[in-house]
Structures are given as structure tokens and as C-alpha cells.
GROMACS .gro file of C-alpha atoms in nm:
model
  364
    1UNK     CA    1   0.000   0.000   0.000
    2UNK     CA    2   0.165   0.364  -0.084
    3UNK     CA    3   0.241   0.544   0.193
    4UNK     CA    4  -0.022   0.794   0.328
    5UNK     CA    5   0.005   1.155   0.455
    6UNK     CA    6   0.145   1.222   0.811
    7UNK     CA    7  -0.190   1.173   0.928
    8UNK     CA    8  -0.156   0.834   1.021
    9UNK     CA    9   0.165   0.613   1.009
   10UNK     CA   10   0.051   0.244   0.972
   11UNK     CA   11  -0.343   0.100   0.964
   12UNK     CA   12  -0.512   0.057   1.296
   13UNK     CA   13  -0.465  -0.306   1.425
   14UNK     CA   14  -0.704  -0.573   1.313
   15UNK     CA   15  -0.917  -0.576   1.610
   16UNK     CA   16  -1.006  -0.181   1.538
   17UNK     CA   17  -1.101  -0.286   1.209
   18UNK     CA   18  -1.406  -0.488   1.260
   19UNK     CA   19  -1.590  -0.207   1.443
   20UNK     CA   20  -1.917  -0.176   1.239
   21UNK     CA   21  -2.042   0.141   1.079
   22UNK     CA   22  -2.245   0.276   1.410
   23UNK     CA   23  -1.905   0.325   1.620
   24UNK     CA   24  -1.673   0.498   1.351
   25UNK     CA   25  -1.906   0.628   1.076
   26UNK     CA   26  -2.178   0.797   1.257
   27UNK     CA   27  -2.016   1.061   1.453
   28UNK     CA   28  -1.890   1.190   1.074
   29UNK     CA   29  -2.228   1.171   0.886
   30UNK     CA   30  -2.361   1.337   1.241
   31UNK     CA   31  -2.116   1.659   1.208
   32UNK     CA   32  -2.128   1.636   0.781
   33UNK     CA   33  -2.533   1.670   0.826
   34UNK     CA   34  -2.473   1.935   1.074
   35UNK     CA   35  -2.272   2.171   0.771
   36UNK     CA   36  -2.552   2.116   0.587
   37UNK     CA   37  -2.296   1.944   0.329
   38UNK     CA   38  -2.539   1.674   0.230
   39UNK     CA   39  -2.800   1.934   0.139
   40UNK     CA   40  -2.852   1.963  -0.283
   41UNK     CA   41  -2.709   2.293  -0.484
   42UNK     CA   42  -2.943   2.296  -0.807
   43UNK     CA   43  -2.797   2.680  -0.881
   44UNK     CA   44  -2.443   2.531  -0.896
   45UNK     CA   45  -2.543   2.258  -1.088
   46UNK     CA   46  -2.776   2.455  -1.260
   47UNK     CA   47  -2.480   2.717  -1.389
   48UNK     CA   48  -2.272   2.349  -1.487
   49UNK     CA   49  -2.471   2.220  -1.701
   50UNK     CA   50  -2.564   2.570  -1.884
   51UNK     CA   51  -2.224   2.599  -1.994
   52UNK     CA   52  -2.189   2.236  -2.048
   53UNK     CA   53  -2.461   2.273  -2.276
   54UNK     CA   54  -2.382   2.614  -2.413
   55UNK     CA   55  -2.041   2.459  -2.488
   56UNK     CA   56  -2.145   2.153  -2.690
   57UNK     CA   57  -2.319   2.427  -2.901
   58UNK     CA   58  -2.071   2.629  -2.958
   59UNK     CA   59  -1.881   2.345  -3.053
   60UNK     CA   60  -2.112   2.234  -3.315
   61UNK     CA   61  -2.203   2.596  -3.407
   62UNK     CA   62  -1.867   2.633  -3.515
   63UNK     CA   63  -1.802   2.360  -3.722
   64UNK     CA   64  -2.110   2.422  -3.926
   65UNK     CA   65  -1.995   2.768  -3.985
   66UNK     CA   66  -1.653   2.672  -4.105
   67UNK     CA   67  -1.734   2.402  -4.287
   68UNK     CA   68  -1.470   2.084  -4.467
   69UNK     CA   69  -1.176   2.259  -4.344
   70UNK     CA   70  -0.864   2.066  -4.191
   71UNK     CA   71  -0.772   2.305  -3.922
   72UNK     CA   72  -1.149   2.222  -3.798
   73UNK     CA   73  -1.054   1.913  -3.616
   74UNK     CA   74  -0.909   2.097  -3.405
   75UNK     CA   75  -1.267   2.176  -3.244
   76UNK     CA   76  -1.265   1.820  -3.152
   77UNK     CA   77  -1.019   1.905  -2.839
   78UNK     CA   78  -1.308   2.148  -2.617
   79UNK     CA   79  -1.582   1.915  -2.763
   80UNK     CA   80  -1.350   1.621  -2.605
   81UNK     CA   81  -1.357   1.884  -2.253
   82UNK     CA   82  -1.729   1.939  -2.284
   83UNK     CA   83  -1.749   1.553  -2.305
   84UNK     CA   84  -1.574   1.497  -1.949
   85UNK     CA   85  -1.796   1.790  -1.843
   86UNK     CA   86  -2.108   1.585  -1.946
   87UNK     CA   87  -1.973   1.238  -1.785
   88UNK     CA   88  -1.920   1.425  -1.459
   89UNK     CA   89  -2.282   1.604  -1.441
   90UNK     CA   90  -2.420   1.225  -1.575
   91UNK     CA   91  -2.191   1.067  -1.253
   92UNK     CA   92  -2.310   1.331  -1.000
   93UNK     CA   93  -2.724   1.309  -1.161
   94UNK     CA   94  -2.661   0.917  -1.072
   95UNK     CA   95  -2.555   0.955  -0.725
   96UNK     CA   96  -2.810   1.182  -0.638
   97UNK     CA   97  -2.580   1.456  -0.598
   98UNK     CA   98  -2.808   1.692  -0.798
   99UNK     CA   99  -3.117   1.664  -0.660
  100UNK     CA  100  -3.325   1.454  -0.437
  101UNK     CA  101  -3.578   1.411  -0.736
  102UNK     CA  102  -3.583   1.080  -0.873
  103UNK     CA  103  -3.718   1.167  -1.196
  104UNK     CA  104  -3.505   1.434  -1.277
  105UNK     CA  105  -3.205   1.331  -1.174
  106UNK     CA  106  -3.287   1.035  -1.437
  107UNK     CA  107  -3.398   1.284  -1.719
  108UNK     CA  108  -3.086   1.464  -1.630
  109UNK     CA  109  -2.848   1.167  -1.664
  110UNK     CA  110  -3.058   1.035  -1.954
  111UNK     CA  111  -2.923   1.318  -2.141
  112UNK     CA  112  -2.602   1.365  -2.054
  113UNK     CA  113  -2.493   1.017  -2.089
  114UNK     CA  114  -2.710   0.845  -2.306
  115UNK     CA  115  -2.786   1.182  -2.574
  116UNK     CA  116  -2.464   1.356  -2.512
  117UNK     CA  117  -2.204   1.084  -2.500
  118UNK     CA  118  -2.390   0.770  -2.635
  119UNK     CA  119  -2.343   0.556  -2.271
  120UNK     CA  120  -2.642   0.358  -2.120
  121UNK     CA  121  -2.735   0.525  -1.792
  122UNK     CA  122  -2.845   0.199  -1.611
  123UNK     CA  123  -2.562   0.001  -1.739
  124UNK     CA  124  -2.304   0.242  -1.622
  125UNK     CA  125  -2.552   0.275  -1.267
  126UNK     CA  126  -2.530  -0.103  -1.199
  127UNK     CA  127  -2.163  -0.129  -1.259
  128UNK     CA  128  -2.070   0.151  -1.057
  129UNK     CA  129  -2.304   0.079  -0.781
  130UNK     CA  130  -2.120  -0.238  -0.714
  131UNK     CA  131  -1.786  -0.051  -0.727
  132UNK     CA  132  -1.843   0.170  -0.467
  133UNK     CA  133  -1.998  -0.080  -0.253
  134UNK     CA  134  -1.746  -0.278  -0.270
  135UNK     CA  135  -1.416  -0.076  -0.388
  136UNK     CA  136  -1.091  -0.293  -0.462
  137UNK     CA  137  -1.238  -0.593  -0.380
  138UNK     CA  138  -1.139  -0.837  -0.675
  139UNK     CA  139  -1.444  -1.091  -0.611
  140UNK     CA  140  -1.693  -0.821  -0.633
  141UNK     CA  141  -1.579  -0.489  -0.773
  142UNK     CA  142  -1.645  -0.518  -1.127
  143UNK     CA  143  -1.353  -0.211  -1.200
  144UNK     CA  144  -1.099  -0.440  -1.059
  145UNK     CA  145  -1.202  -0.788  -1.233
  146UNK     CA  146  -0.930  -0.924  -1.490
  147UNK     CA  147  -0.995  -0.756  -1.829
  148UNK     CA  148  -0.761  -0.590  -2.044
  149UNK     CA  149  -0.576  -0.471  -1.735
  150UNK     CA  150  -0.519  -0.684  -1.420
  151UNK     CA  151  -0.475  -0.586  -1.044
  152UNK     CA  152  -0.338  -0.850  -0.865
  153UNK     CA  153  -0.034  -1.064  -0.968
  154UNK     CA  154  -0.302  -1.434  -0.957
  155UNK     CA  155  -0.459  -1.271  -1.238
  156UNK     CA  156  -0.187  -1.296  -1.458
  157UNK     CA  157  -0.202  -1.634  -1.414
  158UNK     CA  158  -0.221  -1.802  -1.763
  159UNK     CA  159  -0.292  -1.476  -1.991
  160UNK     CA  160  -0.079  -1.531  -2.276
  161UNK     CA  161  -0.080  -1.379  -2.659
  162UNK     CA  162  -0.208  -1.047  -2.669
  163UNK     CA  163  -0.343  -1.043  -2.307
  164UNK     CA  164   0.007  -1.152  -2.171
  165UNK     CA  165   0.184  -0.873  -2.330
  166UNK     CA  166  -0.025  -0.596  -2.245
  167UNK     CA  167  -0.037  -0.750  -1.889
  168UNK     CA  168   0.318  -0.790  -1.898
  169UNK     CA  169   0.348  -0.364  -2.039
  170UNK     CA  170   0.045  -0.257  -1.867
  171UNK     CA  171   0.154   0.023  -1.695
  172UNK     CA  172   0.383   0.176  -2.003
  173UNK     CA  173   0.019   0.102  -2.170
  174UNK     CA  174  -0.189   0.237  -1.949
  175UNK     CA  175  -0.237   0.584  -2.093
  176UNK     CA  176  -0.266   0.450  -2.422
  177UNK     CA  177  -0.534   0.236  -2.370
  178UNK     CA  178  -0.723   0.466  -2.184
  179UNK     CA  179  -0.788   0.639  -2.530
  180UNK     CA  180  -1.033   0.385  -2.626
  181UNK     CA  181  -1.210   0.414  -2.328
  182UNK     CA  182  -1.496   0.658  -2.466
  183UNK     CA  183  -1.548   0.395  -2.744
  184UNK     CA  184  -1.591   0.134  -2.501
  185UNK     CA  185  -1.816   0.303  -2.288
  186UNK     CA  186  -2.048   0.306  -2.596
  187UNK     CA  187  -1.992  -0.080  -2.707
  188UNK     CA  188  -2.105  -0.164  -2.369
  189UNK     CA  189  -2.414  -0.014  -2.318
  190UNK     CA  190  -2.502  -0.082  -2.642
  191UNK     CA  191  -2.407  -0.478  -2.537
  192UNK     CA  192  -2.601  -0.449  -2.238
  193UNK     CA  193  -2.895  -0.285  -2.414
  194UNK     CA  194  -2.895  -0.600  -2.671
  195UNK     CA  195  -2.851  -0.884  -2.382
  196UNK     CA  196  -3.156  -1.038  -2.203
  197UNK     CA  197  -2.992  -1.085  -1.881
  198UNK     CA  198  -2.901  -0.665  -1.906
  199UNK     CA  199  -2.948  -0.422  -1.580
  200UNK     CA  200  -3.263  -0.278  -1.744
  201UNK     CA  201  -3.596  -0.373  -1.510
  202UNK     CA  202  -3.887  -0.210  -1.808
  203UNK     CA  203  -3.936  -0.273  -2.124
  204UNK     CA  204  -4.019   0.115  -2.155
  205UNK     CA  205  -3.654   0.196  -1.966
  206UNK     CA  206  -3.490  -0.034  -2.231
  207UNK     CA  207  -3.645   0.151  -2.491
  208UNK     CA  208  -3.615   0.458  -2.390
  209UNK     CA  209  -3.252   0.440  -2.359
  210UNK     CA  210  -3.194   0.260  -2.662
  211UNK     CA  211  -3.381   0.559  -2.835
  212UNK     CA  212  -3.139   0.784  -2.697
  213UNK     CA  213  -2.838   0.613  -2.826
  214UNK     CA  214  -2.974   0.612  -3.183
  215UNK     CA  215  -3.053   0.976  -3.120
  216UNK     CA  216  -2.706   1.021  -3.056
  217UNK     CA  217  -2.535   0.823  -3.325
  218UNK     CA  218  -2.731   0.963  -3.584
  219UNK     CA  219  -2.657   1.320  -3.458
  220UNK     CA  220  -2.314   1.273  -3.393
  221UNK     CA  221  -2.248   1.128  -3.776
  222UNK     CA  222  -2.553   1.376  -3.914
  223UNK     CA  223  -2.282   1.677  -3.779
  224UNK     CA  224  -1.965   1.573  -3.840
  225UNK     CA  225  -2.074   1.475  -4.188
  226UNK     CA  226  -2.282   1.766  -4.293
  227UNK     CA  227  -2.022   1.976  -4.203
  228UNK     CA  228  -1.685   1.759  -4.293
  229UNK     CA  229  -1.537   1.583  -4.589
  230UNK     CA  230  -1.579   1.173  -4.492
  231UNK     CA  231  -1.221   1.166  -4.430
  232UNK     CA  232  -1.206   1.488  -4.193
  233UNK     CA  233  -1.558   1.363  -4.016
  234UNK     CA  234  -1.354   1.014  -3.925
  235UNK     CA  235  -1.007   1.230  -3.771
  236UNK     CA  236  -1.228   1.439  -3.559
  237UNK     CA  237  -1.472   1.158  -3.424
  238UNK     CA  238  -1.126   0.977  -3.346
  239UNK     CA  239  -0.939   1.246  -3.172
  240UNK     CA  240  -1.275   1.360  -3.011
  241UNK     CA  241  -1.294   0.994  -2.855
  242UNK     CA  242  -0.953   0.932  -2.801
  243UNK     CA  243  -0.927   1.262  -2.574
  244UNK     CA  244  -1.243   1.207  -2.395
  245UNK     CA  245  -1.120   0.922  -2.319
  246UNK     CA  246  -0.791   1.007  -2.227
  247UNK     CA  247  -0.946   1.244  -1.971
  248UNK     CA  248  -1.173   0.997  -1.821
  249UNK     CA  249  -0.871   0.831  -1.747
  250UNK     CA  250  -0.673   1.075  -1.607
  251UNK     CA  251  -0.978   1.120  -1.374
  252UNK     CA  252  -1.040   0.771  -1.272
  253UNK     CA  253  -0.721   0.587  -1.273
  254UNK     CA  254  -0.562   0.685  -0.937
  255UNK     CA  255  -0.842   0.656  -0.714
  256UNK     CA  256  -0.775   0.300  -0.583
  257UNK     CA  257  -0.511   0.161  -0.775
  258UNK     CA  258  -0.207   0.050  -0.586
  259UNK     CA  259  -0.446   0.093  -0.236
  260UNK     CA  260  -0.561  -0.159   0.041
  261UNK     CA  261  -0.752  -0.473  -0.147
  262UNK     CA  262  -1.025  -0.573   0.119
  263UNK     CA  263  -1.020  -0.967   0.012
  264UNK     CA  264  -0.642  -0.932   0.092
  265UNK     CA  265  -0.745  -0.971   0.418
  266UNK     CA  266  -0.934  -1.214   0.690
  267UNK     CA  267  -1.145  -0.958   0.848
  268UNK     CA  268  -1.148  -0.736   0.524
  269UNK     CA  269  -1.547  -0.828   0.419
  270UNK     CA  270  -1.633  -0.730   0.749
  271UNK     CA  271  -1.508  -0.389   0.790
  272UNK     CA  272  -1.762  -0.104   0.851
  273UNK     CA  273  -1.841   0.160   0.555
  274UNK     CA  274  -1.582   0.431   0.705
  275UNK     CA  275  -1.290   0.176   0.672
  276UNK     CA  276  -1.379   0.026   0.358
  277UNK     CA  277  -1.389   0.364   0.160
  278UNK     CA  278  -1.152   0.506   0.315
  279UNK     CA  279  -0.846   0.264   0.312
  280UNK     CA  280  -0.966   0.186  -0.082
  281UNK     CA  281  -0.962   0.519  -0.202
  282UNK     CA  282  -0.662   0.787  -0.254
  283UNK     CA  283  -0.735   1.139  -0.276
  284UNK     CA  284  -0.514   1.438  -0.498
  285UNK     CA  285  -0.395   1.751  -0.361
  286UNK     CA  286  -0.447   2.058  -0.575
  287UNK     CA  287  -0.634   2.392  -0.604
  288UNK     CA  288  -0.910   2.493  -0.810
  289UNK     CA  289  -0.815   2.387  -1.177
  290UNK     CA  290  -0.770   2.036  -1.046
  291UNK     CA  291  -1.113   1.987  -0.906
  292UNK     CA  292  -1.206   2.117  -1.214
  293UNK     CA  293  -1.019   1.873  -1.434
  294UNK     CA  294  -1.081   1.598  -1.241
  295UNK     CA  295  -1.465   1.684  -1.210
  296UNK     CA  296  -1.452   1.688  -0.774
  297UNK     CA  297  -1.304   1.286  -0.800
  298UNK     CA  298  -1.043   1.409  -0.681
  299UNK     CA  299  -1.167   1.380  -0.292
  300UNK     CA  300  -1.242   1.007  -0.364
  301UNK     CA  301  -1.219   0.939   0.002
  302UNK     CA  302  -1.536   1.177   0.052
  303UNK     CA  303  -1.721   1.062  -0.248
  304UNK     CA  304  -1.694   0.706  -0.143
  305UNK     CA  305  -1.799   0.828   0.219
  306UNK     CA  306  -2.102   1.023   0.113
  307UNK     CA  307  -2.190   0.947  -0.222
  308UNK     CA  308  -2.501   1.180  -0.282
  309UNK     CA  309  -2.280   1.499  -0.163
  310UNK     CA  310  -2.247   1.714  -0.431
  311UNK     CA  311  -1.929   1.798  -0.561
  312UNK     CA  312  -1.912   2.143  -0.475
  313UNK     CA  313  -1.908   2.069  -0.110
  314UNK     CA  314  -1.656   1.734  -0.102
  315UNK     CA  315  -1.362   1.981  -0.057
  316UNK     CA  316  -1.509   2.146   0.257
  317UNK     CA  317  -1.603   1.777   0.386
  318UNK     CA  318  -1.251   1.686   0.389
  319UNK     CA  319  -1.122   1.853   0.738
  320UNK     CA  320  -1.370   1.712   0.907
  321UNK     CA  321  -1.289   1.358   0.759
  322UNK     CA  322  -0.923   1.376   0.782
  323UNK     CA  323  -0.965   1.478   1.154
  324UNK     CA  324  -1.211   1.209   1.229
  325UNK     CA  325  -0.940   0.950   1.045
  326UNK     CA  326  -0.670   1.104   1.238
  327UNK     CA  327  -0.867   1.066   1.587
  328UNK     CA  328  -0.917   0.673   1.517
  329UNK     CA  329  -0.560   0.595   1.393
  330UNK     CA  330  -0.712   0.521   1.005
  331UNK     CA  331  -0.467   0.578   0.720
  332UNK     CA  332  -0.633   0.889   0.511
  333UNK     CA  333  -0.419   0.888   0.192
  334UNK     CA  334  -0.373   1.208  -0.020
  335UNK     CA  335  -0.085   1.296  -0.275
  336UNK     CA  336   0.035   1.506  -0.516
  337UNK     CA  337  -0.113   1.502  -0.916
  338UNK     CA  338   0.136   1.356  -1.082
  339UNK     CA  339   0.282   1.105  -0.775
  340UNK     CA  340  -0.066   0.995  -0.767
  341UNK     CA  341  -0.020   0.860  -1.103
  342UNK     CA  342   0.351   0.701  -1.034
  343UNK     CA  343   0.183   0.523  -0.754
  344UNK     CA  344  -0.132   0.334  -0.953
  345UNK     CA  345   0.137   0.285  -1.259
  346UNK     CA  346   0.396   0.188  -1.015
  347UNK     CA  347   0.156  -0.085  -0.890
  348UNK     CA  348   0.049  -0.195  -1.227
  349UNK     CA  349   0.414  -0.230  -1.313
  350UNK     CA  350   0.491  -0.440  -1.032
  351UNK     CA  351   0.140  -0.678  -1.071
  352UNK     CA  352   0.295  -0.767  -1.454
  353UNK     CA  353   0.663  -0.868  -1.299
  354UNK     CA  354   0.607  -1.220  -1.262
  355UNK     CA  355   0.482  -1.247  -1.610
  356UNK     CA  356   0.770  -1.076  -1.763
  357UNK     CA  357   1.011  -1.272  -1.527
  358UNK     CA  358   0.833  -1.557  -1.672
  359UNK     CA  359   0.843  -1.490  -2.061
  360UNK     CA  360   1.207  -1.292  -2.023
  361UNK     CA  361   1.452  -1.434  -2.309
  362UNK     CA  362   1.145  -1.509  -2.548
  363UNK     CA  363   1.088  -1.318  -2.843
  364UNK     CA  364   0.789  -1.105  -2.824
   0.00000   0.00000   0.00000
């Protein structure tokens, strides 16, 4: 586990460990609810989205206007920005962070994900509802089962071909591959929309979403085409993708890489909601343009804590849960920008040692 701030030295001893939510969690959601910091903030939210909206637009006001020109690709870098902005207002709508509304907080991730950036809302819901109640668990947090990447050096175990080379490079790969992750987002709702066994529980949520998609398929291609040559349409949809996706990853990957693994220990399925999200999750210093960047994930250790807080208020949560980890000997783990990515590569370097060990002195 990477070494946490000076707020704490070494995790509390098993025994402090099993103490269930009531003892250790409580006394922070008591003082957080006291702040008022669970309460909703539809004007800041309200503002986001406006120039979320105002700058997809622009965007695609602008590319009409100048029409088949090369230099117009370039418009796919603030449409790729305006992307992350959308996948951060369709996070927060899912968590409730927006408002306590059910039905708006769907309409407003239905069209932020599903219109704006072609992802199924429920599919991404279900998926990340299991991460977060169960972060860096390998048996039950889907974001650390064995895929194209791997966490854990037993998962290497047998991955040969194409899997055992990018396991064996995956942390000099890492960035690269996390420039097809806006395509994949799309494949997979799409996938889940199409299989029986998907997260959808209506027929009428099913096809709503899937009406959605095509909405925003046809768009996307209807724009890029009406106002590009083929050829300049297919470079922009690329580099649009591969930097939204590049982002997403700069958001996402160092929030639990590299951290404590609950399954890696005995009493780790029993530990209360405080230690589980907190020992998991790794927050990054930084001012103002970072929480901006990084859409507020940033303080993962207080979005894990108290999911439906909206972003604007995780930063002021913080003291309070740094102090209350400090007072109960828990780990609180916060780093730099930059050595927050050296640690989750660092720890996907070391997972893929025993596999290049293993295939060292054979051709690739």
C-alpha cells in the first residue's frame, strides 16, 4: 500500500477494524449533516450544465460555420472537454448529488450520458453501484475484475498472446489504452442494451434508452458529416474519442489503484463503511483547476464516504474527515497530481513482474 500523509503512520490493528459502521461512521455523517454538506445545490449545478450545454453548441455551431476545413478538427479538443464535463454532471445526476428528485435526476443523466455521450445510464448505474460498494475488492468490484488490465499478480495467471503482453506492459500502456475508453463506454451499453440478462428492469426503460443512443449516433455522424469531408468527419470523431477518453482516465485511474484490497485480508469483508472507503480510495492535492479537471473525484475518500454529496461541497467535507481518520488511527491517503499517477502505474508495473520474469529471453 503507498504510503499515506502524516496523518496516520501504519493501519489501525485488526481488532479496530471490525468495528461496524455505528461506532466509527456515525459521529462523521452526524457533524457532515450538521454543515448542511449533504444538502442539494441545483444553482451550482444549474450554472454546470448551462455551460456544459452552451459549450457543446458552440462546438457544433462552429463547425457548421466553417465548414470541410482541416484546421477544424481541431474543435474536436473542447468538444472532447465538454465531453468529461457531461460524464461528470451524468456521474453526480446518478448519485443523487443533484437533486433529491428521482425523476429528474434520471432525465438529467438520460441526457447527458445516453444523448450527449452515447453511454447507457443503467448500465453504467449497476456497474458503478457495485464498485463503490465494494471498492478494490477483486471478487466483487467489477472495475478491478481481470480484463484488459489486471490488479493482482493471480490474475496474470495463464494470460498469454495479446493479453500476456499488455499484462506484462500494462503500466507503459496504461495511458494509451485509456484512449479507447470513450469507445468502449459506448460498445457496452449498447451490449447491455442488446442482452436479455441486461441491468434494465422495463421494457419502456430499455427503450427509452436505446432511443437515446440512436438519437445520438445519428446526430453525432448527421454533424460531423454535414459539415466535414468523410475523411475529416472520421479524424475528428477519433481524436474527439480518443481525448475524452484520455481524460476519463486521467480522472479515474488513481483513485484506488495500488491501495488496500479488502479480500487481501481475513477480516477485510467485514469492515464497517468508514474503513472500507476510506483505506480503498486515494485522494489528490491541488487547487481549483484540479477539481475542475478531475470533475470533484479528486476527494475520492469523501465521495466514497457520502456518495449523494455534491461535488461542490466534497472539498469542505474533507477537514472534518481527515480529523475524524486522524482521531481513530485510520490511514487517510492524499498525494500530489502527478505522484498519484507514479503510484497506480507503479503498482500496475509491479502486478505484470512475474509475467515478464516468466516470458524474459522469449521473443515477443
Amino acid at each position: 500500500m503507498p504510503q499515506a500523509t502524516a496523518l496516520a503512520t501504519a493501519p489501525a490493528p485488526p481488532a479496530a477494524r471490525t468495528r461496524g459502521t455505528g461506532s466509527e461512521f456515525s459521529p462523521l455523517l452526524r457533524l457532515v449533516r450538521s454543515q448542511a454538506l449533504l444538502d442539494h445545490r441545483p444553482g451550482w449545478y444549474a450554472r454546470d450544465i448551462a455551460v456544459t450545454l452552451l459549450g457543446f453548441a458552440a462546438v457544433a455551431g462552429a463547425l457548421l460555420l466553417t465548414g470541410p476545413a482541416w484546421w477544424s478538427v481541431l474543435l474536436a479538443v473542447p468538444l472532447a472537454l465538454f465531453s468529461a464535463r457531461a460524464a461528470f454532471v451524468a456521474h453526480d445526476a446518478g448519485h443523487a448529488q443533484i437533486t433529491a428528485d428521482r425523476r429528474a435526476g434520471r432525465a438529467i443523466q438520460l441526457v447527458h450520458a445516453n444523448l450527449l455521450l452515447g453511454m447507457s445510464r443503467e448500465w453504467w448505474n449497476d456497474k458503478h453501484n457495485r464498485h463503490h460498494a465494494h471498492p478494490n475488492h477483486l471478487d466483487k468490484d467489477p472495475d478491478v475484475a481481470a480484463d484488459i488490465l489486471v490488479f493482482a499478480e493471480h490474475q496474470t495467471a495463464g494470460r498469454t498472446g495479446l493479453r500476456g503482453f499488455l499484462t506484462r506492459h500494462q503500466a507503459l500502456l496504461f495511458f494509451p489504452l485509456t484512449t479507447l475508453e470513450g469507445l468502449a463506454l459506448k460498445l457496452y451499453g449498447v451490449q447491455a442494451l442488446l442482452a436479455k440478462d441486461g441491468p434494465y428492469r422495463t421494457r419502456r426503460e430499455r427503450l427509452t434508452e436505446a432511443a437515446l443512443l440512436v438519437l445520438h449516433f445519428t446526430g453525432y455522424a448527421a454533424l460531423l458529416l454535414t459539415a466535414l469531408t468523410p475523411a475529416q468527419a472520421l479524424v475528428f470523431a477519433l481524436v474527439h474519442q480518443m481525448l475524452f477518453g484520455l481524460h476519463l482516465g486521467l480522472a479515474f485511474a488513481p483513485n484506488h489503484k495500488g491501495m488496500e484490497r479488502p479480500d487481501e485480508h481475513e477480516d477485510g469483508d467485514s469492515w464497517g463503511h468508514l474503513r472500507r472507503q476510506v483505506l480503498t480510495s486515494r485522494n489528490i492535492r491541488g487547487g481549483a483547476l484540479t477539481d475542475w479537471f478531475l470533475g470533484g473525484l479528486n476527494y475520492q475518500v469523501e465521495h466514497h464516504l457520502f456518495p449523494s454529496m455534491p461535488r461542490p461541497h466534497l472539498r469542505l467535507a474533507q477537514p472534518a474527515v481527515r480529523a475524524h481518520c486522524r482521531a481513530l488511527g485510520i490511514p487517510y491517503t492524499e498525494t500530489g497530481f502527478v505522484d498519484s499517477y507514479r503510484q497506480a502505474l507503479g503498482h500496475l508495473h509491479e502486478v505484470g513482474a512475474t509475467l515478464r520474469e516468466e516470458h524474459a529471453g522469449r521473443p515477443e
